[in-house]
Amino acid sequence: MKILGLLLLLLSQSTFAIDYEFPENFLFGVSNASAQVEDQLDDPWMKFAKDGKTKAFLNASRPEEKLQFWSKPEIEIELAKKLGVQVFRMSLDWQRIMPEKNKIDYDALKRYQEICRLVKANGMKVMMSLFHHSIPDWAIENGGYLNIELVDQFVLWGYESIKYLKDDVDFWITYNEPNVYAMFSYVAGIWPPGKKNPLGAIQVPFYKGDFFVALDHMAESHNKLYKKIKAAEINSKIGIAHNTANYKESGWFSSFSTQWSWRHMNYRFPDKVKVNLDFMGFNYYGSEYMKAFGIEFSDLAEYNDAGRAINPRGLYEMLKIFYDRYHLPIFITENGTADAEDFFRPSYLIEHLIAVHTAIADGVPVLGYIQWSLTDNFEWADGYCPKFGLVSVDRKNDLKRSPRESFYIYSEIVKNNVITSKQRDSAWKKVKDRFNTTRLTCRSENAEDGLDSPRKETFKAIDWRFTPAPQL
């Protein structure tokens, strides 16, 4: 047993002493979303937040300003260029382009075209999402995705948008995290329209809950749009950005909720659209420790400021699982962490990229990696509390941007196409130096609710670095 233990220790230590070079054609990127960064946008999210239904919004400085990506997109695009990434992911706002049912605003599409061309003029490819957690006011008033009529409306505006921008966009995402949207909007009620319905997560022979109705309508609209684009011989690469989590059992009676989450949160939507995808977009933030109903904090894991369990090993496992299940090339469309102090983000970034590198070496065709996010922004139900950005924003000082240390570390990795053991060791030292010290978090003690202002918490002494499974 002593010999086996020594062998495992040596194998573990050896993984920290090597460099990781990415394939020559591997694409690095950054991302944002219209509802989170665009000014001059009075959409359902803005109304929801103004009504006091969003945490850390009304108490923030200039909360309605967002990042001026509509009026001054060059600020963010120049930061991305300085970073050196090859892909800039953004989204269209459905309400801007379709302010009324059956009506397309081509002036809005023209403005988006100008932004796309600015991205490309700065040497980056454009990845564009149609749906990124926001639908028009008129759609919400008509029942949103619980109304089958929205399927054809999505196909109409999606088709017109792709046709108009086909020469300006390199990758299309129809839906970003439809599973999360269906759950938070139609069951938990923490996203617009804000109607809580615990029965929405139930499906039995004579009853189909709102989660399933909404998710299945989104899948139907994706499939219809994909087929229409291909029938029109528009040569666009089309995928989804699907939220995945490494769901784990935790405590009594969690087996059912864990199995439910794997089946319906991880697999249901991609199972329904898999034959109509050119690539699988894959969002991953960590593990979720399940209880009988919902999630809880685990002593086995460390968490970011937004309450996500840090688990780079889980990313590797999910990449393997999803490729074995769907046999599609994968684009990591989102991965990142909330870290206002930026003391563990460098290591988080490095360890997750090493997980990606290892998956590629093991045969998973990963096309690229997109970091969420370039700049601190409006984080949905959590408002402005969690800081996901490689760049910080001073909301009291004319939205002044300041690149964090992680910005420069990511830039170095992108430009050299390699992670060095020196970078890895240096980043992890910053984490170890903060073991058992106090930091701030934006998640309440129940692991589920956001906070208007962060609370204090102890940063655990846990080694969450990526290590490959022992080959014994």
Coordinates of C-alpha atoms in Angstrom, one line a residue:
M1 CA 0.0 0.0 0.0
K2 CA 2.9 2.4 0.8
I3 CA 4.3 1.8 -2.7
L4 CA 0.9 2.4 -4.3
G5 CA 0.5 5.6 -2.3
L6 CA 4.0 6.9 -3.3
L7 CA 3.3 6.1 -7.0
L8 CA 0.0 8.1 -6.8
L9 CA 1.8 11.0 -5.2
L10 CA 4.5 11.0 -7.8
L11 CA 1.9 10.8 -10.6
S12 CA 0.1 13.8 -9.1
Q13 CA 3.2 15.9 -8.6
S14 CA 4.4 15.2 -12.2
T15 CA 1.3 16.8 -13.6
F16 CA 2.3 20.2 -12.2
A17 CA 5.8 20.2 -13.7
I18 CA 5.0 20.3 -17.4
D19 CA 3.8 22.8 -20.0
Y20 CA 0.6 22.5 -22.0
E21 CA 0.7 23.6 -25.6
F22 CA -2.7 23.9 -27.5
P23 CA -3.3 22.8 -31.1
E24 CA -2.3 25.4 -33.7
N25 CA -5.9 26.0 -34.8
F26 CA -7.3 26.3 -31.3
L27 CA -9.5 29.4 -30.8
F28 CA -9.5 31.5 -27.6
G29 CA -12.2 34.0 -27.0
V30 CA -14.2 36.2 -24.6
S31 CA -17.9 36.9 -24.4
N32 CA -20.8 39.2 -23.4
A33 CA -24.6 39.3 -23.9
S34 CA -26.8 42.1 -25.1
A35 CA -29.1 42.2 -22.0
Q36 CA -26.1 42.4 -19.8
V37 CA -24.0 45.0 -21.6
E38 CA -26.1 47.1 -24.0
D39 CA -27.3 50.6 -23.0
Q40 CA -30.5 52.2 -24.4
L41 CA -32.3 48.9 -23.8
D42 CA -35.6 49.0 -21.9
D43 CA -36.2 45.3 -22.0
P44 CA -38.0 42.8 -19.6
W45 CA -34.8 42.5 -17.6
M46 CA -34.6 46.2 -17.0
K47 CA -38.2 46.4 -15.9
F48 CA -37.7 43.4 -13.7
A49 CA -34.7 45.0 -12.0
K50 CA -36.4 48.4 -11.6
D51 CA -39.3 46.7 -9.8
G52 CA -36.8 45.5 -7.2
K53 CA -36.9 41.9 -8.2
T54 CA -33.1 41.7 -9.0
K55 CA -30.5 41.6 -6.3
A56 CA -27.6 44.2 -6.2
F57 CA -29.3 46.5 -8.7
L58 CA -31.1 49.4 -7.1
N59 CA -28.3 49.8 -4.6
A60 CA -25.6 49.9 -7.4
S61 CA -24.3 53.1 -9.0
R62 CA -25.8 54.0 -12.3
P63 CA -27.4 50.5 -12.6
E64 CA -29.3 51.3 -15.9
E65 CA -26.1 52.3 -17.7
K66 CA -24.7 48.8 -18.2
L67 CA -21.5 48.9 -20.4
Q68 CA -22.6 51.1 -23.3
F69 CA -22.0 48.3 -25.8
W70 CA -24.7 49.6 -28.1
S71 CA -23.5 53.2 -28.3
K72 CA -19.8 52.7 -27.7
P73 CA -18.9 49.0 -28.6
E74 CA -15.4 50.0 -29.5
I75 CA -14.4 50.2 -25.8
E76 CA -15.0 46.5 -25.2
I77 CA -13.8 45.5 -28.7
E78 CA -10.5 47.3 -28.1
L79 CA -10.0 45.5 -24.8
A80 CA -10.6 42.1 -26.5
K81 CA -8.1 43.1 -29.2
K82 CA -5.5 43.9 -26.5
L83 CA -6.2 40.6 -24.9
G84 CA -5.3 38.9 -28.2
V85 CA -8.2 36.5 -28.5
Q86 CA -9.4 35.1 -31.9
V87 CA -13.2 35.0 -31.1
F88 CA -15.6 37.6 -29.7
R89 CA -18.9 36.2 -28.6
M90 CA -21.9 38.5 -28.3
S91 CA -25.7 38.4 -28.9
L92 CA -28.5 40.1 -30.7
D93 CA -31.4 41.5 -28.7
W94 CA -34.7 40.0 -29.8
Q95 CA -36.8 43.0 -28.8
R96 CA -34.5 45.5 -30.7
I97 CA -34.9 43.5 -33.9
M98 CA -38.5 42.5 -33.4
P99 CA -40.2 45.2 -31.4
E100 CA -43.6 43.9 -32.4
K101 CA -44.9 40.5 -33.5
N102 CA -44.1 39.8 -37.1
K103 CA -42.2 43.1 -37.5
I104 CA -38.4 43.2 -38.2
D105 CA -36.4 46.4 -37.5
Y106 CA -33.7 46.4 -40.2
D107 CA -32.1 49.5 -38.8
A108 CA -31.3 47.6 -35.6
L109 CA -29.8 44.8 -37.7
K110 CA -27.7 47.3 -39.5
R111 CA -26.3 48.6 -36.2
Y112 CA -25.5 45.0 -35.2
Q113 CA -23.8 44.6 -38.6
E114 CA -21.6 47.7 -37.8
I115 CA -20.6 46.1 -34.5
C116 CA -19.8 42.8 -36.1
R117 CA -17.7 44.5 -38.7
L118 CA -15.8 46.4 -36.0
V119 CA -15.0 43.1 -34.3
K120 CA -13.7 41.6 -37.6
A121 CA -11.8 44.7 -38.4
N122 CA -9.9 44.2 -35.2
G123 CA -8.9 40.7 -36.2
M124 CA -11.5 38.5 -34.4
K125 CA -14.1 36.1 -35.5
V126 CA -17.7 36.7 -34.4
M127 CA -19.8 34.2 -32.5
M128 CA -23.4 35.5 -32.3
S129 CA -26.2 34.2 -30.1
L130 CA -29.8 34.8 -31.0
F131 CA -31.4 34.0 -27.6
H132 CA -29.4 34.9 -24.5
H133 CA -32.0 34.8 -21.7
S134 CA -34.2 37.6 -23.0
I135 CA -37.4 37.7 -25.0
P136 CA -39.5 40.8 -26.0
D137 CA -42.1 42.4 -23.8
W138 CA -44.9 41.4 -26.2
A139 CA -43.8 37.8 -26.1
I140 CA -43.9 37.7 -22.3
E141 CA -47.4 39.3 -22.4
N142 CA -48.5 36.4 -24.7
G143 CA -47.2 33.7 -22.3
G144 CA -43.6 33.5 -23.5
Y145 CA -42.3 30.0 -24.3
L146 CA -45.4 28.5 -22.8
N147 CA -47.2 29.7 -25.9
I148 CA -46.6 27.6 -29.0
E149 CA -46.9 30.7 -31.2
L150 CA -43.5 31.9 -30.1
V151 CA -41.9 29.0 -32.0
D152 CA -42.6 30.5 -35.4
Q153 CA -41.8 34.0 -34.2
F154 CA -38.4 32.8 -33.1
V155 CA -37.9 31.2 -36.5
L156 CA -38.9 34.4 -38.3
W157 CA -36.6 36.8 -36.5
G158 CA -33.8 34.2 -36.3
Y159 CA -33.9 33.5 -40.1
E160 CA -34.0 37.2 -41.0
S161 CA -31.1 37.9 -38.7
I162 CA -28.9 35.1 -40.0
K163 CA -29.7 36.0 -43.6
Y164 CA -28.9 39.6 -43.0
L165 CA -25.6 38.9 -41.1
K166 CA -24.5 35.7 -42.7
D167 CA -21.3 37.3 -44.1
D168 CA -20.4 39.0 -40.8
V169 CA -20.8 36.1 -38.4
D170 CA -18.6 33.1 -38.2
F171 CA -20.5 31.0 -35.6
W172 CA -24.2 31.1 -34.7
I173 CA -25.8 30.1 -31.4
T174 CA -29.5 29.7 -31.5
Y175 CA -30.1 29.3 -27.7
N176 CA -27.9 30.0 -24.7
E177 CA -28.7 27.8 -21.7
P178 CA -32.4 27.1 -22.5
N179 CA -32.5 24.7 -19.6
V180 CA -31.5 27.4 -17.1
Y181 CA -34.0 29.9 -18.7
A182 CA -36.9 27.4 -18.5
M183 CA -36.1 26.6 -14.9
F184 CA -35.5 30.1 -13.6
S185 CA -38.3 31.8 -15.6
Y186 CA -41.1 29.2 -15.3
V187 CA -40.3 27.3 -12.1
A188 CA -38.1 29.2 -9.7
G189 CA -39.6 32.6 -10.7
I190 CA -36.3 34.5 -10.2
W191 CA -36.1 35.6 -13.9
P192 CA -38.7 37.5 -15.9
P193 CA -41.7 37.0 -15.8
G194 CA -41.0 36.0 -12.2
K195 CA -43.9 33.6 -11.6
K196 CA -42.9 30.8 -9.2
N197 CA -44.4 27.4 -10.0
P198 CA -42.9 24.4 -8.1
L199 CA -45.2 22.1 -10.1
G200 CA -43.5 23.3 -13.3
A201 CA -40.7 20.7 -12.8
I202 CA -43.1 17.8 -12.9
Q203 CA -43.9 15.6 -15.9
V204 CA -46.2 12.6 -15.6
P205 CA -48.5 10.9 -18.2
F206 CA -51.3 13.4 -17.8
Y207 CA -49.4 16.5 -16.8
K208 CA -46.5 18.4 -18.4
G209 CA -45.0 21.1 -16.3
D210 CA -44.0 24.5 -17.6
F211 CA -40.3 23.7 -17.5
F212 CA -40.8 20.9 -20.0
V213 CA -43.3 22.9 -22.1
A214 CA -40.9 25.9 -22.5
L215 CA -37.8 23.7 -23.1
D216 CA -39.6 21.6 -25.7
H217 CA -40.9 24.7 -27.5
M218 CA -37.3 26.1 -27.6
A219 CA -36.0 22.8 -29.0
E220 CA -38.8 22.8 -31.7
S221 CA -37.9 26.4 -32.7
H222 CA -34.2 25.5 -33.0
N223 CA -34.9 22.5 -35.2
K224 CA -37.2 24.5 -37.5
L225 CA -34.8 27.4 -37.8
Y226 CA -31.8 25.1 -38.5
K227 CA -33.7 23.2 -41.3
K228 CA -34.8 26.5 -42.8
I229 CA -31.3 27.9 -42.9
K230 CA -29.9 24.7 -44.5
A231 CA -32.7 24.5 -47.0
A232 CA -31.9 28.1 -48.0
E233 CA -28.3 27.0 -48.6
I234 CA -27.0 29.6 -46.2
N235 CA -23.5 28.4 -45.2
S236 CA -23.6 29.2 -41.5
K237 CA -22.3 27.1 -38.7
I238 CA -25.0 26.7 -36.2
G239 CA -24.9 25.4 -32.6
I240 CA -26.2 25.9 -29.1
A241 CA -24.5 27.1 -25.9
H242 CA -25.8 24.5 -23.4
N243 CA -25.4 24.9 -19.7
T244 CA -23.9 21.8 -18.1
A245 CA -23.1 21.0 -14.5
N246 CA -21.4 18.1 -12.7
Y247 CA -24.4 17.2 -10.5
K248 CA -23.5 15.3 -7.3
E249 CA -25.5 13.7 -4.5
S250 CA -25.2 15.4 -1.2
G251 CA -27.0 14.3 2.0
W252 CA -30.3 12.4 2.4
F253 CA -32.8 12.0 -0.4
S254 CA -30.6 13.7 -3.0
S255 CA -30.4 10.7 -5.4
F256 CA -33.7 11.6 -7.1
S257 CA -32.9 15.3 -7.7
T258 CA -29.4 14.4 -8.9
Q259 CA -30.7 11.9 -11.4
W260 CA -33.5 14.4 -12.5
S261 CA -30.9 17.1 -13.1
W262 CA -28.6 14.9 -15.2
R263 CA -31.6 13.7 -17.3
H264 CA -33.4 16.9 -17.8
M265 CA -30.9 19.8 -17.2
N266 CA -27.9 18.1 -18.8
Y267 CA -29.5 16.0 -21.5
R268 CA -33.1 16.8 -22.4
F269 CA -32.5 19.8 -24.7
P270 CA -29.4 18.5 -26.6
D271 CA -31.1 15.1 -27.0
K272 CA -33.9 16.9 -28.9
V273 CA -31.7 19.0 -31.2
K274 CA -28.6 16.8 -31.7
V275 CA -29.3 16.0 -35.3
N276 CA -29.6 19.7 -36.1
L277 CA -26.2 20.9 -34.8
D278 CA -23.0 21.7 -36.6
F279 CA -21.2 21.9 -33.2
M280 CA -22.0 21.6 -29.5
G281 CA -21.6 24.8 -27.5
F282 CA -20.8 23.9 -24.0
N283 CA -21.1 26.2 -20.9
Y284 CA -19.5 24.9 -17.7
Y285 CA -18.9 26.7 -14.3
G286 CA -18.6 23.8 -11.8
S287 CA -20.3 21.2 -9.7
E288 CA -23.7 21.4 -8.1
Y289 CA -24.3 19.5 -4.8
M290 CA -27.9 18.4 -4.7
K291 CA -30.3 18.1 -1.8
A292 CA -33.8 16.7 -1.9
F293 CA -35.0 19.9 -3.7
G294 CA -32.5 22.3 -4.9
I295 CA -28.8 22.7 -4.1
E296 CA -26.6 23.2 -1.0
F297 CA -23.1 24.0 -0.1
S298 CA -20.7 21.1 0.5
D299 CA -17.7 21.0 2.8
L300 CA -15.9 19.0 0.0
A301 CA -15.7 22.0 -2.3
E302 CA -14.6 25.6 -2.6
Y303 CA -16.9 28.1 -4.2
N304 CA -16.6 31.2 -6.2
D305 CA -18.2 34.5 -5.3
A306 CA -21.4 33.5 -7.1
G307 CA -21.7 30.2 -5.2
R308 CA -20.5 27.9 -7.9
A309 CA -18.4 24.9 -6.8
I310 CA -15.0 25.0 -8.3
N311 CA -14.2 21.7 -10.1
P312 CA -11.9 21.7 -13.1
R313 CA -11.8 17.9 -13.1
G314 CA -15.6 18.1 -13.7
L315 CA -15.0 20.0 -16.9
Y316 CA -12.8 17.2 -18.2
E317 CA -15.4 14.6 -17.2
M318 CA -18.3 16.5 -18.8
L319 CA -16.4 17.0 -22.1
K320 CA -15.8 13.2 -22.3
I321 CA -19.4 12.4 -21.4
F322 CA -20.9 14.8 -23.9
Y323 CA -18.6 13.8 -26.7
D324 CA -19.3 10.1 -26.1
R325 CA -23.0 10.8 -26.1
Y326 CA -23.3 13.2 -29.1
H327 CA -20.2 12.8 -31.2
L328 CA -20.1 16.4 -32.2
P329 CA -17.2 18.9 -32.2
I330 CA -17.3 21.0 -29.0
F331 CA -16.8 24.7 -28.5
I332 CA -16.6 25.8 -24.9
T333 CA -18.8 28.8 -25.2
E334 CA -18.6 29.8 -21.5
N335 CA -16.3 29.1 -18.6
G336 CA -15.3 31.6 -16.0
T337 CA -15.5 32.5 -12.3
A338 CA -16.7 35.3 -10.0
D339 CA -13.7 36.6 -8.1
A340 CA -13.8 40.3 -7.1
E341 CA -10.3 40.2 -5.6
D342 CA -8.9 38.2 -8.6
F343 CA -6.9 36.0 -6.3
F344 CA -8.2 32.6 -7.5
R345 CA -9.3 33.5 -11.0
P346 CA -5.8 33.0 -12.5
S347 CA -5.6 29.5 -11.1
Y348 CA -9.2 28.8 -12.0
L349 CA -8.5 29.8 -15.6
I350 CA -5.3 27.8 -15.9
E351 CA -6.7 24.6 -14.3
H352 CA -9.8 24.6 -16.5
L353 CA -7.7 25.1 -19.6
I354 CA -5.5 22.2 -18.5
A355 CA -8.6 20.1 -18.2
V356 CA -9.5 21.1 -21.8
H357 CA -6.0 20.3 -23.0
T358 CA -6.2 16.9 -21.4
A359 CA -9.6 16.2 -23.0
I360 CA -8.2 17.1 -26.4
A361 CA -5.3 14.8 -25.8
D362 CA -7.8 12.0 -25.0
G363 CA -9.6 12.5 -28.3
V364 CA -12.3 15.1 -27.6
P365 CA -12.5 17.5 -30.6
V366 CA -12.6 20.8 -28.7
L367 CA -12.6 23.7 -31.2
G368 CA -12.0 26.6 -28.8
Y369 CA -12.5 28.1 -25.3
I370 CA -14.4 31.3 -24.5
Q371 CA -13.9 33.0 -21.2
W372 CA -16.9 34.5 -19.4
S373 CA -16.6 37.3 -19.3
L374 CA -14.4 40.1 -20.7
T375 CA -15.8 42.7 -18.3
D376 CA -17.8 42.9 -15.1
N377 CA -21.5 43.2 -16.1
F378 CA -25.1 42.8 -15.0
E379 CA -25.3 39.1 -13.8
W380 CA -29.0 38.4 -14.3
A381 CA -30.7 37.7 -10.9
D382 CA -27.5 38.5 -9.0
G383 CA -27.2 42.0 -10.5
Y384 CA -23.9 43.7 -10.1
C385 CA -22.6 41.8 -7.0
P386 CA -20.6 38.9 -8.7
K387 CA -17.5 40.1 -10.6
F388 CA -16.9 37.7 -13.5
G389 CA -14.8 40.0 -15.6
L390 CA -11.2 39.9 -16.6
V391 CA -11.7 43.6 -16.5
S392 CA -13.2 45.5 -13.5
V393 CA -15.6 48.4 -13.9
D394 CA -15.8 51.5 -11.6
R395 CA -19.4 52.3 -11.8
K396 CA -18.9 55.5 -9.8
N397 CA -16.2 56.7 -12.2
D398 CA -17.8 56.8 -15.6
L399 CA -17.6 53.0 -16.0
K400 CA -13.8 53.1 -16.0
R401 CA -12.3 49.8 -17.1
S402 CA -9.2 48.3 -15.4
P403 CA -7.8 45.0 -16.5
R404 CA -7.2 42.6 -13.6
E405 CA -4.0 40.4 -13.3
S406 CA -6.0 37.5 -14.8
F407 CA -6.5 39.6 -18.0
Y408 CA -2.7 39.6 -18.6
I409 CA -2.3 36.0 -17.6
Y410 CA -5.0 34.9 -20.1
S411 CA -3.5 37.2 -22.7
E412 CA -0.1 35.6 -22.3
I413 CA -1.6 32.1 -22.7
V414 CA -3.5 33.2 -25.8
K415 CA -0.6 34.8 -27.5
N416 CA 1.9 32.0 -26.8
N417 CA -0.7 29.2 -27.1
V418 CA 0.7 27.5 -24.1
I419 CA 0.4 27.2 -20.3
T420 CA 3.7 27.0 -18.5
S421 CA 4.4 25.2 -15.2
K422 CA 5.7 28.5 -13.9
Q423 CA 2.4 30.2 -14.6
R424 CA 0.6 27.4 -13.0
D425 CA 2.7 27.4 -9.8
S426 CA 2.6 31.1 -9.5
A427 CA -1.2 31.2 -9.8
W428 CA -1.7 28.4 -7.3
K429 CA 0.6 30.1 -4.8
K430 CA -1.8 33.1 -4.7
V431 CA -4.6 30.6 -3.8
K432 CA -2.7 28.9 -1.1
D433 CA -1.7 32.2 0.5
R434 CA -5.4 32.8 1.0
F435 CA -6.3 29.5 2.6
N436 CA -8.4 30.0 5.8
T437 CA -8.7 33.8 5.3
T438 CA -11.8 35.8 5.0
R439 CA -13.2 36.8 1.6
L440 CA -16.6 38.2 0.3
T441 CA -19.3 36.2 -1.5
C442 CA -22.5 37.2 -3.2
R443 CA -24.4 34.0 -2.3
S444 CA -26.5 33.5 0.8
E445 CA -25.9 30.7 3.3
N446 CA -28.7 28.6 1.7
A447 CA -26.6 28.4 -1.5
E448 CA -29.5 29.5 -3.6
D449 CA -30.3 33.2 -3.1
G450 CA -28.3 36.2 -4.3
L451 CA -27.4 39.2 -2.1
D452 CA -27.7 42.9 -2.4
S453 CA -24.3 43.2 -0.7
P454 CA -21.7 40.5 -0.2
R455 CA -21.2 38.7 3.0
K456 CA -18.0 37.4 4.6
E457 CA -16.9 33.8 4.3
T458 CA -13.8 31.7 4.9
F459 CA -11.8 30.5 1.9
K460 CA -11.2 26.8 2.5
A461 CA -7.9 25.0 2.4
I462 CA -8.9 22.7 -0.5
D463 CA -6.6 21.7 -3.4
W464 CA -9.0 21.8 -6.4
R465 CA -6.3 21.7 -9.1
F466 CA -6.9 19.5 -12.1
T467 CA -5.2 16.0 -12.0
P468 CA -5.7 13.3 -14.6
A469 CA -7.1 10.0 -13.4
P470 CA -4.4 7.5 -12.4
Q471 CA -3.7 5.0 -15.2
L472 CA -3.3 1.9 -13.1

